[in-house]
PDB file of C-alpha atoms in Angstrom:
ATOM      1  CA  UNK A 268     151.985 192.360  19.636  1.00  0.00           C
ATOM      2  CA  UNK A 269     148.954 190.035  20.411  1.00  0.00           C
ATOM      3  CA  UNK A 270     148.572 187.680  17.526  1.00  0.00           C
ATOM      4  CA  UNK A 271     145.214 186.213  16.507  1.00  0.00           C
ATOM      5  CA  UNK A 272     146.264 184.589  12.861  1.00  0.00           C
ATOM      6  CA  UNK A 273     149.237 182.754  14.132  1.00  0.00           C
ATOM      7  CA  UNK A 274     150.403 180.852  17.218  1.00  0.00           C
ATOM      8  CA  UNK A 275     153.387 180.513  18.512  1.00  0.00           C
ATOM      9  CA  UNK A 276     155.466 177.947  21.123  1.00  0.00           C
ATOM     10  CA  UNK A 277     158.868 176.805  21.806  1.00  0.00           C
ATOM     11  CA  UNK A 278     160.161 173.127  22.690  1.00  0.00           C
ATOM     12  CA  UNK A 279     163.638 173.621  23.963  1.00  0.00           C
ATOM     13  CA  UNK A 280     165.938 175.568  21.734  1.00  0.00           C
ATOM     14  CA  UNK A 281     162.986 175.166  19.270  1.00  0.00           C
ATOM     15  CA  UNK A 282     160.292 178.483  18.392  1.00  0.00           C
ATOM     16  CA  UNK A 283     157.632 176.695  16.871  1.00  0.00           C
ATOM     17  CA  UNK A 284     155.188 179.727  14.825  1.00  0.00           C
ATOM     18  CA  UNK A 285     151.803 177.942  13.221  1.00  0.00           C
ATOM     19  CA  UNK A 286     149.308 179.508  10.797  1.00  0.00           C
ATOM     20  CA  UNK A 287     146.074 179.747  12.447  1.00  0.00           C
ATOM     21  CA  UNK A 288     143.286 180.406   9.568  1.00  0.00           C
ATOM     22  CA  UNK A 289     142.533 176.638   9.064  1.00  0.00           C
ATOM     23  CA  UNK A 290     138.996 178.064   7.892  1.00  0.00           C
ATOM     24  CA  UNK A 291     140.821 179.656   5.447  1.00  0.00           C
ATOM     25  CA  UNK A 292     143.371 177.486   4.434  1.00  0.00           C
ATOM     26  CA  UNK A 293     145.913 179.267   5.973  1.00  0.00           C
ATOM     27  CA  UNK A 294     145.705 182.540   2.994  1.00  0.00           C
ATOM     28  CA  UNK A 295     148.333 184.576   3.521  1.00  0.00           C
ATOM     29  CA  UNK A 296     147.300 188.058   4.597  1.00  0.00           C
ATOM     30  CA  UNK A 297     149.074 191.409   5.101  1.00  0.00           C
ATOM     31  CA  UNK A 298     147.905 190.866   9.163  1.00  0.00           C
ATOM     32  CA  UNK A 299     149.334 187.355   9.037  1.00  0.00           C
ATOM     33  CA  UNK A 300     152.585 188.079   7.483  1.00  0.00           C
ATOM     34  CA  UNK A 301     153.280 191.418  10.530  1.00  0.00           C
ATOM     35  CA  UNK A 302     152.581 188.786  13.120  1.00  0.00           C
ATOM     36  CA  UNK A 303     155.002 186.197  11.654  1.00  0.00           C
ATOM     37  CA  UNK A 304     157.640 188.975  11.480  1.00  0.00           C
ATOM     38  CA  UNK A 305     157.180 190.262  14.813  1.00  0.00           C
ATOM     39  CA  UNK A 306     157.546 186.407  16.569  1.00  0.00           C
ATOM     40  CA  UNK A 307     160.264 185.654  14.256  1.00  0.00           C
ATOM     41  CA  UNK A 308     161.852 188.721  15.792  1.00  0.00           C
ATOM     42  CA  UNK A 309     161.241 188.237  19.305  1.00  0.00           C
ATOM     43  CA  UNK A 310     162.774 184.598  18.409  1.00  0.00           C
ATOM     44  CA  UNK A 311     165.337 185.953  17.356  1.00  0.00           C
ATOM     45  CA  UNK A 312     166.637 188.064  20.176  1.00  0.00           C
ATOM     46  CA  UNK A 313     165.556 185.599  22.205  1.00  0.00           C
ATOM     47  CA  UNK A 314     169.076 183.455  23.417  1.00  0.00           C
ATOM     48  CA  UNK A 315     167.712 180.417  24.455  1.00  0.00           C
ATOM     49  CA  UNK A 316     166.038 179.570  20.870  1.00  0.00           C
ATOM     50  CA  UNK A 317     168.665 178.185  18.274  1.00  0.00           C
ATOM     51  CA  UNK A 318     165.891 177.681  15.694  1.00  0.00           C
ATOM     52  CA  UNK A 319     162.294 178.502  14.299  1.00  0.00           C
ATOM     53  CA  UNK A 320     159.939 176.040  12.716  1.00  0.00           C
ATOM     54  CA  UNK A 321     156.963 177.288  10.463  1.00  0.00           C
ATOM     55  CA  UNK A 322     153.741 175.395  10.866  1.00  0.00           C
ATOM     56  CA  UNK A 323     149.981 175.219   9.300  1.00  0.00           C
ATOM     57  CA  UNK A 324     147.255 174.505  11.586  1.00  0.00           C
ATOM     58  CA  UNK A 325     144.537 172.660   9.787  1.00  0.00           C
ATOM     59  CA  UNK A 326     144.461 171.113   6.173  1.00  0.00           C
ATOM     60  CA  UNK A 327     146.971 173.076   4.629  1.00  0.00           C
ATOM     61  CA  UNK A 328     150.500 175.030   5.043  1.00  0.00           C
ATOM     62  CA  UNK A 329     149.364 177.942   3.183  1.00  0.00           C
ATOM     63  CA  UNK A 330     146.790 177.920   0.193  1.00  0.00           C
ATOM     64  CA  UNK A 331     147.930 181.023  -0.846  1.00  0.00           C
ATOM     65  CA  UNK A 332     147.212 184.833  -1.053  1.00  0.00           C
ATOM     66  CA  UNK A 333     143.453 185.563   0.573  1.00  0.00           C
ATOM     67  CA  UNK A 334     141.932 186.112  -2.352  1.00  0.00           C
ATOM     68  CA  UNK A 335     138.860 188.010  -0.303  1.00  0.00           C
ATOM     69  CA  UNK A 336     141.213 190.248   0.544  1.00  0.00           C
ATOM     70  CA  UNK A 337     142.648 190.892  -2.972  1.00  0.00           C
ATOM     71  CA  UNK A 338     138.822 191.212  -3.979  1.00  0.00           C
ATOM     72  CA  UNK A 339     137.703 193.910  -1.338  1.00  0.00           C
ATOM     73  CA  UNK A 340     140.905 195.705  -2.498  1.00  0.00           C
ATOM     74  CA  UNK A 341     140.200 195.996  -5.418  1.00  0.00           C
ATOM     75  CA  UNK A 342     136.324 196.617  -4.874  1.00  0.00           C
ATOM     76  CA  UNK A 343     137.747 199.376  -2.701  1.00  0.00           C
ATOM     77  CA  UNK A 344     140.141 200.797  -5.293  1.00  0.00           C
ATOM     78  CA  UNK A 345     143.204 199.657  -2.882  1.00  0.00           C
ATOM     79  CA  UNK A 346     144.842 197.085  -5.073  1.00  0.00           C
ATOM     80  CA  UNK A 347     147.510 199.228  -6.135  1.00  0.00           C
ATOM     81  CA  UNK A 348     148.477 199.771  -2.447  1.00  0.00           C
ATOM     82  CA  UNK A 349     148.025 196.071  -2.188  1.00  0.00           C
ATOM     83  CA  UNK A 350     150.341 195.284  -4.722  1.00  0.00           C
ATOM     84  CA  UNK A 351     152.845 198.129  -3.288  1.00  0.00           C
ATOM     85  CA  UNK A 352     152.708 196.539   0.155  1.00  0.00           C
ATOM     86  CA  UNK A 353     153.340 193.020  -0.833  1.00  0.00           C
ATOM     87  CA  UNK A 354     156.659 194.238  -2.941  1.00  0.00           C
ATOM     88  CA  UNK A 355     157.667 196.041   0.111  1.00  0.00           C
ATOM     89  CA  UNK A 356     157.005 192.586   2.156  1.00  0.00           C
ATOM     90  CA  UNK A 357     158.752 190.585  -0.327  1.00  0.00           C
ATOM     91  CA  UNK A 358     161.968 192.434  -0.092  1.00  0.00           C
ATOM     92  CA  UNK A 359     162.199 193.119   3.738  1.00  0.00           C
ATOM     93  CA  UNK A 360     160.796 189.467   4.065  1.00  0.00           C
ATOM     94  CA  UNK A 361     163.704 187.859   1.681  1.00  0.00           C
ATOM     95  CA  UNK A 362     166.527 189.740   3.696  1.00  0.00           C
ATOM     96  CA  UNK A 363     164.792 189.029   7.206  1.00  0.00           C
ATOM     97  CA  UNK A 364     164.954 185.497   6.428  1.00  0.00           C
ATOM     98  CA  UNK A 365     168.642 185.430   5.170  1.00  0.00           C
ATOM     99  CA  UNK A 366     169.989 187.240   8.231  1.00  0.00           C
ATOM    100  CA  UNK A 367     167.551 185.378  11.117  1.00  0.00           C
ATOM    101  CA  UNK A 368     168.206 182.011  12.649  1.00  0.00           C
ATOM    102  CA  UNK A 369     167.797 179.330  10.988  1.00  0.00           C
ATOM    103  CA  UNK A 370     164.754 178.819   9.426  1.00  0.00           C
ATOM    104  CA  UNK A 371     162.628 175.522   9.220  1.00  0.00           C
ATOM    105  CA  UNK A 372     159.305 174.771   6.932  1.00  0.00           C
ATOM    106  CA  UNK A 373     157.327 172.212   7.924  1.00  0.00           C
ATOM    107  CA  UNK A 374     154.580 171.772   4.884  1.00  0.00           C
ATOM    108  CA  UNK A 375     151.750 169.531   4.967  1.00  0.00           C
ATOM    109  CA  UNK A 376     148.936 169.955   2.562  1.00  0.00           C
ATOM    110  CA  UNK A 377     148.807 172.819   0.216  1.00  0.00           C
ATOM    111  CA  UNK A 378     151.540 175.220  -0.029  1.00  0.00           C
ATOM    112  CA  UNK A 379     150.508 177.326  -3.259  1.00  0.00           C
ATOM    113  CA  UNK A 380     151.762 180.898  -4.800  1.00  0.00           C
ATOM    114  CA  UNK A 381     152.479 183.166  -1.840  1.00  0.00           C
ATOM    115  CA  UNK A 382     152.675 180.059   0.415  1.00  0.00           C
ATOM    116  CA  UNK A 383     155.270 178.499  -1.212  1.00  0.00           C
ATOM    117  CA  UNK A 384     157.766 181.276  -2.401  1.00  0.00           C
ATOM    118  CA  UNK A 385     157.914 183.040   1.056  1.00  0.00           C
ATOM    119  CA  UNK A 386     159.537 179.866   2.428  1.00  0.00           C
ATOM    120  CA  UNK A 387     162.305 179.605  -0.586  1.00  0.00           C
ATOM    121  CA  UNK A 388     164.374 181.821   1.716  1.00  0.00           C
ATOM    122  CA  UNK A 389     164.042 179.542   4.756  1.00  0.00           C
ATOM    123  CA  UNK A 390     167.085 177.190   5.393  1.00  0.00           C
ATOM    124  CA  UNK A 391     165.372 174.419   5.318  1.00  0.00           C
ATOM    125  CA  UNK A 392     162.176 172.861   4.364  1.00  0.00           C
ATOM    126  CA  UNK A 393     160.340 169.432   4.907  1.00  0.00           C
ATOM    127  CA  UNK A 394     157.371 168.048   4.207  1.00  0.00           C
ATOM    128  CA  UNK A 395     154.708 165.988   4.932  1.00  0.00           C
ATOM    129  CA  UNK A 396     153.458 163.161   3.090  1.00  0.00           C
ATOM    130  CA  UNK A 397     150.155 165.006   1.644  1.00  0.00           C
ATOM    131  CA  UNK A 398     151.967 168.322   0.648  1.00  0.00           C
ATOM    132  CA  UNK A 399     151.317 169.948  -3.127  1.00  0.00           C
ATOM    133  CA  UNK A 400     153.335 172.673  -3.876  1.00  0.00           C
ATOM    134  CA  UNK A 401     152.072 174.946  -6.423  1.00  0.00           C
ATOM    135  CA  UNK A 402     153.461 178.171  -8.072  1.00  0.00           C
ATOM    136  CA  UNK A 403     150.106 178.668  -9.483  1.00  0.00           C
ATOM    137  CA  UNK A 404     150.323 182.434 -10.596  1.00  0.00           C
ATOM    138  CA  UNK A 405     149.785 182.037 -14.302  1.00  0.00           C
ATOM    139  CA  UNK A 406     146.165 180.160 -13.254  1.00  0.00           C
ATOM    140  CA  UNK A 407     145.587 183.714 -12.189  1.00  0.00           C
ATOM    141  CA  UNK A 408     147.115 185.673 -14.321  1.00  0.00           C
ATOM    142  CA  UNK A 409     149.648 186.567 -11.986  1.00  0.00           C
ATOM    143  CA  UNK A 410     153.826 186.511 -11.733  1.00  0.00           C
ATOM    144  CA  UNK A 411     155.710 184.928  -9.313  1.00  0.00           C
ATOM    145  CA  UNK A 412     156.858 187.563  -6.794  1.00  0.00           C
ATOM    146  CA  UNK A 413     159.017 187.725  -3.603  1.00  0.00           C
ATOM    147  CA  UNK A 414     162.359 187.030  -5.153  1.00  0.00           C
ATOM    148  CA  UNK A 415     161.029 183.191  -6.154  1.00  0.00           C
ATOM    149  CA  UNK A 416     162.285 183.851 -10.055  1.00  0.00           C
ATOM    150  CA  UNK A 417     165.943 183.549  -8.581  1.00  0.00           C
ATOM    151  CA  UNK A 418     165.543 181.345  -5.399  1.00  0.00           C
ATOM    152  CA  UNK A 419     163.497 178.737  -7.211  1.00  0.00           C
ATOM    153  CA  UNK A 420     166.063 178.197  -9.779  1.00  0.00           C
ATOM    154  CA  UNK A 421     168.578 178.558  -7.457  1.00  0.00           C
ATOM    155  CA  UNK A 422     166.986 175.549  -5.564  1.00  0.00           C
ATOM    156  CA  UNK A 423     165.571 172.833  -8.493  1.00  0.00           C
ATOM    157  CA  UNK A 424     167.533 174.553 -11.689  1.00  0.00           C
ATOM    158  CA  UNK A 425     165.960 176.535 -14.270  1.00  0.00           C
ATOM    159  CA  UNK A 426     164.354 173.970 -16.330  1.00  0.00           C
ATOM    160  CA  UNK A 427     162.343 172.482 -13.532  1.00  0.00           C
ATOM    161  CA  UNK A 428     161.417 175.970 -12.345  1.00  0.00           C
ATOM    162  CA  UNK A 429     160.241 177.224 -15.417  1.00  0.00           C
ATOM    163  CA  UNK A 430     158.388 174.178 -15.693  1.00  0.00           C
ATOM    164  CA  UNK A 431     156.388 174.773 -12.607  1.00  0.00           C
ATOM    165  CA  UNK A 432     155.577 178.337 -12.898  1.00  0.00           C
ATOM    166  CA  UNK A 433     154.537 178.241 -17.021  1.00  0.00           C
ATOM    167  CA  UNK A 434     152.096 175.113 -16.197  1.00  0.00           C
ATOM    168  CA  UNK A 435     151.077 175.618 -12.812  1.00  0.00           C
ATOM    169  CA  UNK A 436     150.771 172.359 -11.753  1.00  0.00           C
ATOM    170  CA  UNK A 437     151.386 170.949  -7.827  1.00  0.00           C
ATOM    171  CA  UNK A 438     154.058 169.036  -7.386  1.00  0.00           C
ATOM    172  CA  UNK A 439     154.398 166.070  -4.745  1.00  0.00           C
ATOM    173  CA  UNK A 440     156.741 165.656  -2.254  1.00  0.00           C
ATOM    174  CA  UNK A 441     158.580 163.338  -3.962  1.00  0.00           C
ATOM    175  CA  UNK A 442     159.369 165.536  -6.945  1.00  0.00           C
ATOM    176  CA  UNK A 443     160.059 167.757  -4.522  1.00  0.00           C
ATOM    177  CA  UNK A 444     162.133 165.896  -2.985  1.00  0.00           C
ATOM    178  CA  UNK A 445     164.268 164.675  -5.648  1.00  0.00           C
ATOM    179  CA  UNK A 446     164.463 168.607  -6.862  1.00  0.00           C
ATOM    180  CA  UNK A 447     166.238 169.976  -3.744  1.00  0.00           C
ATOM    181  CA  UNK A 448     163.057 172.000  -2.879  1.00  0.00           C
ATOM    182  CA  UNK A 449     162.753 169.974   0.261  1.00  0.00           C
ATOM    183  CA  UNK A 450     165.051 168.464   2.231  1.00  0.00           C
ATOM    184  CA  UNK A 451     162.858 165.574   3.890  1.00  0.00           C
ATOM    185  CA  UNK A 452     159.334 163.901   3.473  1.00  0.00           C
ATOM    186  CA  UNK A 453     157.857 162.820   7.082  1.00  0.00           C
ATOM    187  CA  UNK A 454     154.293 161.363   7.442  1.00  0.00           C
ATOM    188  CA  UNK A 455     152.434 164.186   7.746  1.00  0.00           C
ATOM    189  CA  UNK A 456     151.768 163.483  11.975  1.00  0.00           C
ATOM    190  CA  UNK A 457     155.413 163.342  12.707  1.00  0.00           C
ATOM    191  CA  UNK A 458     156.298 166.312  10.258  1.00  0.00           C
ATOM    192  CA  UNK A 459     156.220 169.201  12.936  1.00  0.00           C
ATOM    193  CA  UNK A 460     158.481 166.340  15.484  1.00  0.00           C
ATOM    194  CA  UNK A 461     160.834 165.773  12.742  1.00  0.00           C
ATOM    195  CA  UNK A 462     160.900 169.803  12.147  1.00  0.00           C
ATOM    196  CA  UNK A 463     161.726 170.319  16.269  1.00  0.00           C
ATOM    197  CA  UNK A 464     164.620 167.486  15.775  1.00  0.00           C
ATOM    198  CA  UNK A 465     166.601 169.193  13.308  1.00  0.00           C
ATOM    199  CA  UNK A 466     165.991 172.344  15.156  1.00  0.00           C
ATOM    200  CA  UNK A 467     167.095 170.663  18.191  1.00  0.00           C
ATOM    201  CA  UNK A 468     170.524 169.419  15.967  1.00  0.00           C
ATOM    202  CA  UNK A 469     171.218 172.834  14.969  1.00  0.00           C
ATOM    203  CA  UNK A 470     170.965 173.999  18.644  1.00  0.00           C
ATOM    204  CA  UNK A 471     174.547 172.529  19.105  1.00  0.00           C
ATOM    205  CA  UNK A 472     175.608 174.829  17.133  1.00  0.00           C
ATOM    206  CA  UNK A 473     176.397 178.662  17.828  1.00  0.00           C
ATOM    207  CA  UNK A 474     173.593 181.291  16.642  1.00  0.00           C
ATOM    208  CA  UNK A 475     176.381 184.005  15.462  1.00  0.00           C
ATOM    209  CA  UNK A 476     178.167 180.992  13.711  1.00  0.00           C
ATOM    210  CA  UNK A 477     175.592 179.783  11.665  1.00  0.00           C
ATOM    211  CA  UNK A 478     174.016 183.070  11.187  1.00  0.00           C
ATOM    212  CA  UNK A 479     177.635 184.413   9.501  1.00  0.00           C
ATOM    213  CA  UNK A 480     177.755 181.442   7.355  1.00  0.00           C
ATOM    214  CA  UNK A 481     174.168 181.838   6.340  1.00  0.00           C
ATOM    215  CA  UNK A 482     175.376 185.756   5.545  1.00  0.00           C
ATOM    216  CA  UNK A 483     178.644 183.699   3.068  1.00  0.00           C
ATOM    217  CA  UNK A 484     176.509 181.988   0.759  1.00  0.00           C
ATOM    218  CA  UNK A 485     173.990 184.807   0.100  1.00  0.00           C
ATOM    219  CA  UNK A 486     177.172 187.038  -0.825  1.00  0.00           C
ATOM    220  CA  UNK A 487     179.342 184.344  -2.475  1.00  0.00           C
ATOM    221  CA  UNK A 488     176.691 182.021  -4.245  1.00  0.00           C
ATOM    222  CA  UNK A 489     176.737 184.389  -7.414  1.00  0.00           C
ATOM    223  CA  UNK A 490     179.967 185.687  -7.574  1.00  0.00           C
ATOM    224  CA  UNK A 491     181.992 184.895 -10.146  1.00  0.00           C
ATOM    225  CA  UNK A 492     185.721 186.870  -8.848  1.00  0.00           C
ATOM    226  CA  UNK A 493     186.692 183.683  -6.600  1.00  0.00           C
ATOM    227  CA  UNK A 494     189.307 185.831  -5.277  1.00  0.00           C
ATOM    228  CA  UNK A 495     186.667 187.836  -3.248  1.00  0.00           C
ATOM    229  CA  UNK A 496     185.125 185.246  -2.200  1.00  0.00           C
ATOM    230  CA  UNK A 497     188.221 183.982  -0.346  1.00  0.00           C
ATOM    231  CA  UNK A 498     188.815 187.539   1.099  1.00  0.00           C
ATOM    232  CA  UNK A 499     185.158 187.256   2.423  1.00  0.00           C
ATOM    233  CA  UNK A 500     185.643 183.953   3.867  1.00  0.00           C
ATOM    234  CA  UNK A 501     188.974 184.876   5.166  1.00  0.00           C
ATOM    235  CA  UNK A 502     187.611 188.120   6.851  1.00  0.00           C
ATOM    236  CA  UNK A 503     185.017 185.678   8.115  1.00  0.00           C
ATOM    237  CA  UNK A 504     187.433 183.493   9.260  1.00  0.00           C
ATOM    238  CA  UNK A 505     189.336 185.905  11.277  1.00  0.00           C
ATOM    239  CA  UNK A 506     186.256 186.922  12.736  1.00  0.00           C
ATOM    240  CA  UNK A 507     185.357 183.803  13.977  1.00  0.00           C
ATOM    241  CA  UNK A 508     188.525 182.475  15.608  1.00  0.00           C
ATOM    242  CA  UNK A 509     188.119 185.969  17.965  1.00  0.00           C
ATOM    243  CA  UNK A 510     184.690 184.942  19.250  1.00  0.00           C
ATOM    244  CA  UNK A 511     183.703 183.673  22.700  1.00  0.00           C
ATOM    245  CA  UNK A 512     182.216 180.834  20.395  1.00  0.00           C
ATOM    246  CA  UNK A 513     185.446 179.722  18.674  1.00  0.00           C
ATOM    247  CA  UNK A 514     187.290 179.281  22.186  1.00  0.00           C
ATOM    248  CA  UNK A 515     184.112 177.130  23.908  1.00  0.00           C
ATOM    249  CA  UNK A 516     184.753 174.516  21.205  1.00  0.00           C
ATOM    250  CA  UNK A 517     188.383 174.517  21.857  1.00  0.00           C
ATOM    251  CA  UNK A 518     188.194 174.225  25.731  1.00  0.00           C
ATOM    252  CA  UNK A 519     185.304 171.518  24.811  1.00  0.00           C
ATOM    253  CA  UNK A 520     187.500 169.768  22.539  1.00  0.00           C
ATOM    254  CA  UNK A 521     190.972 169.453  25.006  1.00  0.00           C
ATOM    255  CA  UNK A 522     188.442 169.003  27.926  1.00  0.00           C
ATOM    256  CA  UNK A 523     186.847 165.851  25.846  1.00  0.00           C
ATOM    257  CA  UNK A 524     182.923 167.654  26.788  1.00  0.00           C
ATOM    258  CA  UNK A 525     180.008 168.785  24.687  1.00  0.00           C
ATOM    259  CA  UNK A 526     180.425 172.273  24.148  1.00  0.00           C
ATOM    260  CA  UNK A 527     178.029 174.356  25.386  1.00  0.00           C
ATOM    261  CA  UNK A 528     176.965 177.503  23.658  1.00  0.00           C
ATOM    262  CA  UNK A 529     173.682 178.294  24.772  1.00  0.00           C
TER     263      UNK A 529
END
């Protein structure tokens, strides 16, 4: 796929995929979101990348759903399909996420309805020193959609979430912050850099690994029958102990080296 809406580079073990509609803010389009899948894809199967950071080119992360777009849909009679597309997006888009690599947001700037909840699903997420968050929808008399009305609580609790999505307003990074919606504030020109360097700290980890624990807590973070949650762990376990993985960090470990499994 040739991709003119996003750009994409890799530092190391590192993919690196930025939005590229600074004119725009960065609105999140149907086009967008199919190029974003596709590089997060060819990240994936790539073996040399242990991680993929999400970048906004410009002013903002994401300033949320192009609202042209929405308009000519609906001028066209399309907004039904519109709407039908973006549930189908959500869902394959909140499962891609769970079962890819890890996942890293950098966020600078605004980061508002659409551009916000599609990164709740990402591992991780930092930000930069000017970001505003903002589950806007009921400015627009929208809802919040792709699965953010049980990741968001998940995330901040279901006070603070409510809070946000009933009045709208942008939060800082420091709320954020002190939420658990982020996991670091950077100054905004050493965001992306501190992005790569947690990338680059996962990277000494193994991909299957940390793609089967990432698998554990979507399965186990709900369930109540604690009993099946050890047999999952346990199946897990066993799994584990058989891979090529497993016995690099035990030769590593006797042979008093780095382990190497990339």
């Amino acid at each position: 796929m040739t991709y003119e809406l996003i750009e994409v580079e890799q530092r190391g073990p590192v993919g690196i995929i930025r939005k590229n509609r600074p004119e725009k803010l960065n609105a999140w389009s149907r086009a967008m979101a199919a190029e974003e899948q596709d590089a997060v894809t060819n990240f994936n199967n790539d073996p040399e990348v242990a991680a993929i950071v999400f970048a906004g080119n410009g002013r903002a992360y994401c300033a949320g759903l192009d609202l042209q777009q929405q308009q000519n849909d609906v001028e066209s009679g399309d907004a039904s399909r519109r709407a039908g597309a973006a549930d189908e997006h959500d869902e394959t888009w909140t499962e891609f996420c769970t079962s890819s690599k890890p996942l890293i947001a950098a966020v600078h700037g605004y980061a508002v309805g659409v551009g916000v909840t599609t990164i709740l699903p990402f591992d991780f997420r930092i930000a930069g020193e000017s970001a505003q968050f903002g589950f806007r929808f009921v400015k627009m008399g929208l809802l919040p959609e792709a699965a953010s009305t049980t990741l968001l609580p998940r995330l901040v609790g279901a006070g603070r979430a409510l809070d946000w999505c009933l009045t709208g307003r942008f939060v800082g990074p420091q709320e954020a912050l002190e939420s658990g919606l982020i996991r670091d504030v950077a100054p905004d020109d050493e965001l992306v850099d501190r992005a790569v360097a947690l990338g680059e700290e996962l990277a000494q980890n193994p991909d299957s690994t940390m793609r089967r624990v990432k698998s554990l807590f979507l399965q186990n973070q709900l369930e109540t029958n604690i009993g099946l949650v050890q047999q999952r762990e346990g199946e897990a376990l066993e799994w584990a102990m058989q891979t090529p993985e497993h016995a690099e960090a035990i030769a590593a470990f006797l042979e008093k080296r780095p382990a190497k499994f990339r």
